[in-house]
Amino acid sequence: MCDPERGMVSRCGESVLSKSHCKAPNQPSYNFDAMKDTMRKAWRVSKEMRIVLVGSNIFQFIFSDEDLYRFVLSEGPWTFDNNLFVFKVWEPGLIVKEISFYSIDFWIQIWSLPMEFIKVEVGQAIGQGIGSLLEIDERAIALDQGRFIRTKVRIPLERPLMRGASVNCGSRGNIWVDFRYERLSSLCFYCGILGHDERNCPRKDFDT
């Protein structure tokens, strides 16, 4: 919740702040009630959860269920009407006008590695080259699915997303591996930046 006298966000259960990230020009504002209904359905909310508008395009999601809170944080990012929600975990003393949303966490699947390279340490090395490494899904590797490595990485919003990378695989030499971003919404394939599509790319207009 927001204290109007102090402009501060206060805690009520487990809480995250969110801002929708979309840079398309003339993007129409979406229906707040429709967004709340959609997110409650997506998260299968059975217990009380509050969604409060605390600033310009900034929302506070207040959870009474800690398991749901952890699920929402761990399995994102989430979208509504092609708007990507960028989360920031609640901290004591947050002031709305000082909140900055500068990065986003993605689960990324790393494909096309030789089977013998489907290992935690390989995922760690590649993940660190993408952004700030947060987690490796060791369970997926332990299941012997043998197709890809799943890693969670924090990436600055203004950095172009990498589509893949060349990885040194020992005697096999360098091999190109593909990155598949889970729950990826709008992405400009011209500049690689989140929040708009190629038709609305400001860099494309500048280059031409």
PDB file of C-alpha atoms in Angstrom:
ATOM      1  CA  MET A   1       0.000   0.000   0.000  1.00  0.00           C
ATOM      2  CA  CYS A   2       1.048   3.576  -0.445  1.00  0.00           C
ATOM      3  CA  ASP A   3       1.088   6.103   2.348  1.00  0.00           C
ATOM      4  CA  PRO A   4      -0.101   9.287   0.579  1.00  0.00           C
ATOM      5  CA  GLU A   5       1.471  11.499   3.212  1.00  0.00           C
ATOM      6  CA  ARG A   6       4.948  10.032   2.817  1.00  0.00           C
ATOM      7  CA  GLY A   7       4.777   8.479  -0.655  1.00  0.00           C
ATOM      8  CA  MET A   8       6.012   5.234   0.815  1.00  0.00           C
ATOM      9  CA  VAL A   9       5.058   1.683   0.008  1.00  0.00           C
ATOM     10  CA  SER A  10       4.266  -0.365   3.105  1.00  0.00           C
ATOM     11  CA  ARG A  11       4.307  -4.096   3.654  1.00  0.00           C
ATOM     12  CA  CYS A  12       1.247  -6.309   3.886  1.00  0.00           C
ATOM     13  CA  GLY A  13       2.273  -9.971   3.803  1.00  0.00           C
ATOM     14  CA  GLU A  14       4.726 -10.787   1.011  1.00  0.00           C
ATOM     15  CA  SER A  15       4.841  -7.993  -1.533  1.00  0.00           C
ATOM     16  CA  VAL A  16       6.384  -7.048  -4.878  1.00  0.00           C
ATOM     17  CA  LEU A  17       6.257  -3.848  -6.894  1.00  0.00           C
ATOM     18  CA  SER A  18       5.717  -4.042 -10.630  1.00  0.00           C
ATOM     19  CA  LYS A  19       5.797  -1.787 -13.661  1.00  0.00           C
ATOM     20  CA  SER A  20       4.611  -2.750 -17.130  1.00  0.00           C
ATOM     21  CA  HIS A  21       7.342  -2.341 -19.721  1.00  0.00           C
ATOM     22  CA  CYS A  22       6.226  -1.359 -23.211  1.00  0.00           C
ATOM     23  CA  LYS A  23       7.801   1.239 -25.443  1.00  0.00           C
ATOM     24  CA  ALA A  24       5.439   1.053 -28.412  1.00  0.00           C
ATOM     25  CA  PRO A  25       4.210   4.529 -29.338  1.00  0.00           C
ATOM     26  CA  ASN A  26       0.552   5.310 -28.753  1.00  0.00           C
ATOM     27  CA  GLN A  27       0.179   2.146 -26.705  1.00  0.00           C
ATOM     28  CA  PRO A  28      -3.347   2.325 -25.279  1.00  0.00           C
ATOM     29  CA  SER A  29      -3.705   2.106 -21.529  1.00  0.00           C
ATOM     30  CA  TYR A  30      -5.110  -1.234 -20.449  1.00  0.00           C
ATOM     31  CA  ASN A  31      -8.047  -1.938 -18.207  1.00  0.00           C
ATOM     32  CA  PHE A  32      -6.858  -2.191 -14.607  1.00  0.00           C
ATOM     33  CA  ASP A  33      -9.715  -4.471 -13.547  1.00  0.00           C
ATOM     34  CA  ALA A  34      -9.126  -6.753 -16.530  1.00  0.00           C
ATOM     35  CA  MET A  35      -5.432  -6.955 -15.640  1.00  0.00           C
ATOM     36  CA  LYS A  36      -6.241  -7.926 -12.056  1.00  0.00           C
ATOM     37  CA  ASP A  37      -8.666 -10.641 -13.170  1.00  0.00           C
ATOM     38  CA  THR A  38      -6.198 -12.009 -15.732  1.00  0.00           C
ATOM     39  CA  MET A  39      -3.294 -12.210 -13.290  1.00  0.00           C
ATOM     40  CA  ARG A  40      -5.435 -13.856 -10.609  1.00  0.00           C
ATOM     41  CA  LYS A  41      -6.449 -16.519 -13.142  1.00  0.00           C
ATOM     42  CA  ALA A  42      -2.878 -16.971 -14.412  1.00  0.00           C
ATOM     43  CA  TRP A  43      -1.619 -17.477 -10.870  1.00  0.00           C
ATOM     44  CA  ARG A  44      -4.645 -19.552  -9.836  1.00  0.00           C
ATOM     45  CA  VAL A  45      -5.174 -17.406  -6.792  1.00  0.00           C
ATOM     46  CA  SER A  46      -7.375 -19.171  -4.258  1.00  0.00           C
ATOM     47  CA  LYS A  47      -6.455 -16.985  -1.301  1.00  0.00           C
ATOM     48  CA  GLU A  48      -6.551 -13.275  -0.846  1.00  0.00           C
ATOM     49  CA  MET A  49      -4.205 -11.208  -3.009  1.00  0.00           C
ATOM     50  CA  ARG A  50      -4.384  -7.464  -3.404  1.00  0.00           C
ATOM     51  CA  ILE A  51      -3.270  -5.493  -6.442  1.00  0.00           C
ATOM     52  CA  VAL A  52      -2.925  -1.786  -5.694  1.00  0.00           C
ATOM     53  CA  LEU A  53      -2.063   1.068  -8.045  1.00  0.00           C
ATOM     54  CA  VAL A  54       0.608   3.004  -6.123  1.00  0.00           C
ATOM     55  CA  GLY A  55       2.034   5.244  -8.841  1.00  0.00           C
ATOM     56  CA  SER A  56       2.029   5.989 -12.546  1.00  0.00           C
ATOM     57  CA  ASN A  57       1.960   2.535 -14.128  1.00  0.00           C
ATOM     58  CA  ILE A  58       3.335   1.043 -10.886  1.00  0.00           C
ATOM     59  CA  PHE A  59       1.466  -1.677  -9.029  1.00  0.00           C
ATOM     60  CA  GLN A  60       1.922  -3.438  -5.719  1.00  0.00           C
ATOM     61  CA  PHE A  61       1.030  -7.131  -5.572  1.00  0.00           C
ATOM     62  CA  ILE A  62       0.365  -8.114  -1.956  1.00  0.00           C
ATOM     63  CA  PHE A  63       0.233 -11.848  -1.228  1.00  0.00           C
ATOM     64  CA  SER A  64      -1.120 -13.569   1.856  1.00  0.00           C
ATOM     65  CA  ASP A  65       0.233 -16.905   0.601  1.00  0.00           C
ATOM     66  CA  GLU A  66       4.038 -17.197   0.722  1.00  0.00           C
ATOM     67  CA  ASP A  67       4.066 -20.135  -1.710  1.00  0.00           C
ATOM     68  CA  LEU A  68       2.203 -18.084  -4.317  1.00  0.00           C
ATOM     69  CA  TYR A  69       4.554 -15.163  -3.721  1.00  0.00           C
ATOM     70  CA  ARG A  70       7.578 -17.360  -4.377  1.00  0.00           C
ATOM     71  CA  PHE A  71       5.940 -18.941  -7.431  1.00  0.00           C
ATOM     72  CA  VAL A  72       5.218 -15.564  -9.028  1.00  0.00           C
ATOM     73  CA  LEU A  73       8.796 -14.413  -8.477  1.00  0.00           C
ATOM     74  CA  SER A  74      10.442 -17.646  -9.601  1.00  0.00           C
ATOM     75  CA  GLU A  75       8.398 -18.482 -12.709  1.00  0.00           C
ATOM     76  CA  GLY A  76       8.193 -15.093 -14.418  1.00  0.00           C
ATOM     77  CA  PRO A  77       8.362 -12.886 -16.276  1.00  0.00           C
ATOM     78  CA  TRP A  78       4.627 -12.300 -16.651  1.00  0.00           C
ATOM     79  CA  THR A  79       2.688 -10.313 -19.210  1.00  0.00           C
ATOM     80  CA  PHE A  80      -0.716  -8.793 -19.753  1.00  0.00           C
ATOM     81  CA  ASP A  81      -1.878  -7.594 -23.167  1.00  0.00           C
ATOM     82  CA  ASN A  82       1.726  -7.788 -24.462  1.00  0.00           C
ATOM     83  CA  ASN A  83       2.945  -5.626 -21.575  1.00  0.00           C
ATOM     84  CA  LEU A  84       5.866  -7.163 -19.723  1.00  0.00           C
ATOM     85  CA  PHE A  85       5.735  -6.840 -15.930  1.00  0.00           C
ATOM     86  CA  VAL A  86       9.058  -5.943 -14.331  1.00  0.00           C
ATOM     87  CA  PHE A  87       9.183  -6.843 -10.634  1.00  0.00           C
ATOM     88  CA  LYS A  88      11.009  -5.360  -7.684  1.00  0.00           C
ATOM     89  CA  VAL A  89      10.845  -7.088  -4.310  1.00  0.00           C
ATOM     90  CA  TRP A  90       9.459  -4.973  -1.482  1.00  0.00           C
ATOM     91  CA  GLU A  91      12.032  -3.414   0.841  1.00  0.00           C
ATOM     92  CA  PRO A  92      11.492  -1.275   3.948  1.00  0.00           C
ATOM     93  CA  GLY A  93      11.152   2.436   3.245  1.00  0.00           C
ATOM     94  CA  LEU A  94      10.480   2.246  -0.488  1.00  0.00           C
ATOM     95  CA  ILE A  95       9.287   5.549  -1.929  1.00  0.00           C
ATOM     96  CA  VAL A  96       7.275   5.340  -5.137  1.00  0.00           C
ATOM     97  CA  LYS A  97       9.003   8.162  -7.019  1.00  0.00           C
ATOM     98  CA  GLU A  98      12.431   6.679  -6.228  1.00  0.00           C
ATOM     99  CA  ILE A  99      11.682   3.133  -7.409  1.00  0.00           C
ATOM    100  CA  SER A 100      13.693   2.113 -10.476  1.00  0.00           C
ATOM    101  CA  PHE A 101      12.979  -0.884 -12.674  1.00  0.00           C
ATOM    102  CA  TYR A 102      16.160  -1.516 -14.619  1.00  0.00           C
ATOM    103  CA  SER A 103      16.469  -5.293 -14.976  1.00  0.00           C
ATOM    104  CA  ILE A 104      14.393  -8.426 -15.477  1.00  0.00           C
ATOM    105  CA  ASP A 105      14.875 -12.097 -14.592  1.00  0.00           C
ATOM    106  CA  PHE A 106      14.507 -14.711 -17.322  1.00  0.00           C
ATOM    107  CA  TRP A 107      14.598 -18.481 -17.361  1.00  0.00           C
ATOM    108  CA  ILE A 108      16.660 -19.306 -20.450  1.00  0.00           C
ATOM    109  CA  GLN A 109      16.952 -22.670 -22.153  1.00  0.00           C
ATOM    110  CA  ILE A 110      20.361 -23.340 -23.709  1.00  0.00           C
ATOM    111  CA  TRP A 111      19.961 -25.628 -26.728  1.00  0.00           C
ATOM    112  CA  SER A 112      22.272 -27.417 -29.207  1.00  0.00           C
ATOM    113  CA  LEU A 113      25.018 -28.428 -26.773  1.00  0.00           C
ATOM    114  CA  PRO A 114      26.572 -31.892 -27.166  1.00  0.00           C
ATOM    115  CA  MET A 115      24.920 -34.258 -24.697  1.00  0.00           C
ATOM    116  CA  GLU A 116      28.067 -34.644 -22.601  1.00  0.00           C
ATOM    117  CA  PHE A 117      28.020 -30.867 -21.986  1.00  0.00           C
ATOM    118  CA  ILE A 118      24.563 -30.866 -20.373  1.00  0.00           C
ATOM    119  CA  LYS A 119      26.086 -30.100 -16.979  1.00  0.00           C
ATOM    120  CA  VAL A 120      25.554 -27.597 -14.177  1.00  0.00           C
ATOM    121  CA  GLU A 121      29.025 -26.068 -14.526  1.00  0.00           C
ATOM    122  CA  VAL A 122      28.526 -25.508 -18.269  1.00  0.00           C
ATOM    123  CA  GLY A 123      25.215 -23.791 -17.602  1.00  0.00           C
ATOM    124  CA  GLN A 124      26.878 -21.591 -14.993  1.00  0.00           C
ATOM    125  CA  ALA A 125      29.614 -20.504 -17.388  1.00  0.00           C
ATOM    126  CA  ILE A 126      27.192 -19.713 -20.202  1.00  0.00           C
ATOM    127  CA  GLY A 127      24.693 -18.001 -17.876  1.00  0.00           C
ATOM    128  CA  GLN A 128      27.384 -15.683 -16.535  1.00  0.00           C
ATOM    129  CA  GLY A 129      28.061 -14.624 -20.115  1.00  0.00           C
ATOM    130  CA  ILE A 130      24.410 -13.668 -20.635  1.00  0.00           C
ATOM    131  CA  GLY A 131      23.890 -11.594 -17.492  1.00  0.00           C
ATOM    132  CA  SER A 132      23.916 -11.978 -13.719  1.00  0.00           C
ATOM    133  CA  LEU A 133      23.510 -15.690 -13.004  1.00  0.00           C
ATOM    134  CA  LEU A 134      20.796 -16.414 -10.428  1.00  0.00           C
ATOM    135  CA  GLU A 135      20.101 -20.132 -10.622  1.00  0.00           C
ATOM    136  CA  ILE A 136      20.590 -23.366 -12.549  1.00  0.00           C
ATOM    137  CA  ASP A 137      17.668 -25.776 -12.771  1.00  0.00           C
ATOM    138  CA  GLU A 138      19.554 -28.835 -11.512  1.00  0.00           C
ATOM    139  CA  ARG A 139      16.354 -30.873 -11.364  1.00  0.00           C
ATOM    140  CA  ALA A 140      15.949 -30.642 -15.138  1.00  0.00           C
ATOM    141  CA  ILE A 141      19.499 -31.959 -15.598  1.00  0.00           C
ATOM    142  CA  ALA A 142      18.977 -34.720 -13.022  1.00  0.00           C
ATOM    143  CA  LEU A 143      15.936 -35.944 -14.967  1.00  0.00           C
ATOM    144  CA  ASP A 144      18.305 -36.855 -17.796  1.00  0.00           C
ATOM    145  CA  GLN A 145      16.243 -34.998 -20.374  1.00  0.00           C
ATOM    146  CA  GLY A 146      19.568 -34.395 -22.160  1.00  0.00           C
ATOM    147  CA  ARG A 147      18.276 -31.711 -24.505  1.00  0.00           C
ATOM    148  CA  PHE A 148      19.028 -28.347 -22.911  1.00  0.00           C
ATOM    149  CA  ILE A 149      20.257 -26.551 -19.799  1.00  0.00           C
ATOM    150  CA  ARG A 150      17.841 -24.253 -17.979  1.00  0.00           C
ATOM    151  CA  THR A 151      19.387 -21.219 -16.296  1.00  0.00           C
ATOM    152  CA  LYS A 152      17.935 -18.124 -14.643  1.00  0.00           C
ATOM    153  CA  VAL A 153      19.659 -14.842 -15.444  1.00  0.00           C
ATOM    154  CA  ARG A 154      19.089 -11.164 -14.570  1.00  0.00           C
ATOM    155  CA  ILE A 155      19.399  -8.906 -17.600  1.00  0.00           C
ATOM    156  CA  PRO A 156      19.338  -5.073 -17.834  1.00  0.00           C
ATOM    157  CA  LEU A 157      16.234  -3.910 -19.707  1.00  0.00           C
ATOM    158  CA  GLU A 158      18.237  -1.699 -22.043  1.00  0.00           C
ATOM    159  CA  ARG A 159      20.582  -4.509 -23.113  1.00  0.00           C
ATOM    160  CA  PRO A 160      19.757  -6.361 -26.350  1.00  0.00           C
ATOM    161  CA  LEU A 161      18.848  -9.988 -25.720  1.00  0.00           C
ATOM    162  CA  MET A 162      21.372 -12.496 -27.001  1.00  0.00           C
ATOM    163  CA  ARG A 163      19.913 -15.049 -29.401  1.00  0.00           C
ATOM    164  CA  GLY A 164      22.778 -17.455 -28.776  1.00  0.00           C
ATOM    165  CA  ALA A 165      26.528 -17.742 -28.409  1.00  0.00           C
ATOM    166  CA  SER A 166      29.548 -19.657 -29.647  1.00  0.00           C
ATOM    167  CA  VAL A 167      30.711 -22.113 -26.976  1.00  0.00           C
ATOM    168  CA  ASN A 168      34.052 -23.913 -26.853  1.00  0.00           C
ATOM    169  CA  CYS A 169      33.262 -27.619 -26.583  1.00  0.00           C
ATOM    170  CA  GLY A 170      36.786 -29.007 -26.349  1.00  0.00           C
ATOM    171  CA  SER A 171      37.672 -31.372 -29.169  1.00  0.00           C
ATOM    172  CA  ARG A 172      34.427 -30.447 -30.913  1.00  0.00           C
ATOM    173  CA  GLY A 173      35.652 -26.877 -31.291  1.00  0.00           C
ATOM    174  CA  ASN A 174      33.288 -23.925 -31.101  1.00  0.00           C
ATOM    175  CA  ILE A 175      29.598 -24.737 -31.383  1.00  0.00           C
ATOM    176  CA  TRP A 176      26.749 -22.245 -31.718  1.00  0.00           C
ATOM    177  CA  VAL A 177      24.092 -22.719 -29.045  1.00  0.00           C
ATOM    178  CA  ASP A 178      20.615 -21.172 -29.118  1.00  0.00           C
ATOM    179  CA  PHE A 179      18.992 -19.301 -26.244  1.00  0.00           C
ATOM    180  CA  ARG A 180      15.250 -19.687 -25.752  1.00  0.00           C
ATOM    181  CA  TYR A 181      13.715 -17.206 -23.328  1.00  0.00           C
ATOM    182  CA  GLU A 182      10.755 -18.582 -21.406  1.00  0.00           C
ATOM    183  CA  ARG A 183       7.648 -16.382 -21.230  1.00  0.00           C
ATOM    184  CA  LEU A 184       9.160 -13.881 -23.642  1.00  0.00           C
ATOM    185  CA  SER A 185       6.551 -11.416 -24.876  1.00  0.00           C
ATOM    186  CA  SER A 186       7.346  -8.565 -27.256  1.00  0.00           C
ATOM    187  CA  LEU A 187      10.872  -8.428 -28.649  1.00  0.00           C
ATOM    188  CA  CYS A 188      12.253  -6.316 -31.453  1.00  0.00           C
ATOM    189  CA  PHE A 189      14.177  -8.573 -33.842  1.00  0.00           C
ATOM    190  CA  TYR A 190      15.925  -5.522 -35.282  1.00  0.00           C
ATOM    191  CA  CYS A 191      17.630  -4.214 -32.124  1.00  0.00           C
ATOM    192  CA  GLY A 192      16.916  -7.034 -29.639  1.00  0.00           C
ATOM    193  CA  ILE A 193      15.467  -4.710 -26.982  1.00  0.00           C
ATOM    194  CA  LEU A 194      12.415  -5.672 -24.932  1.00  0.00           C
ATOM    195  CA  GLY A 195       9.224  -3.641 -24.870  1.00  0.00           C
ATOM    196  CA  HIS A 196       8.496  -2.979 -28.551  1.00  0.00           C
ATOM    197  CA  ASP A 197       8.336  -4.852 -31.843  1.00  0.00           C
ATOM    198  CA  GLU A 198      10.236  -4.248 -35.073  1.00  0.00           C
ATOM    199  CA  ARG A 199       7.487  -2.038 -36.495  1.00  0.00           C
ATOM    200  CA  ASN A 200       7.911   0.409 -33.610  1.00  0.00           C
ATOM    201  CA  CYS A 201      11.705   0.255 -33.296  1.00  0.00           C
ATOM    202  CA  PRO A 202      13.194   3.749 -32.760  1.00  0.00           C
ATOM    203  CA  ARG A 203      16.653   2.529 -33.755  1.00  0.00           C
ATOM    204  CA  LYS A 204      15.344   1.184 -37.078  1.00  0.00           C
ATOM    205  CA  ASP A 205      13.748   4.528 -37.844  1.00  0.00           C
ATOM    206  CA  PHE A 206      17.028   6.273 -36.938  1.00  0.00           C
ATOM    207  CA  ASP A 207      19.138   3.954 -39.091  1.00  0.00           C
ATOM    208  CA  THR A 208      16.916   4.467 -42.105  1.00  0.00           C
TER     209      THR A 208
END
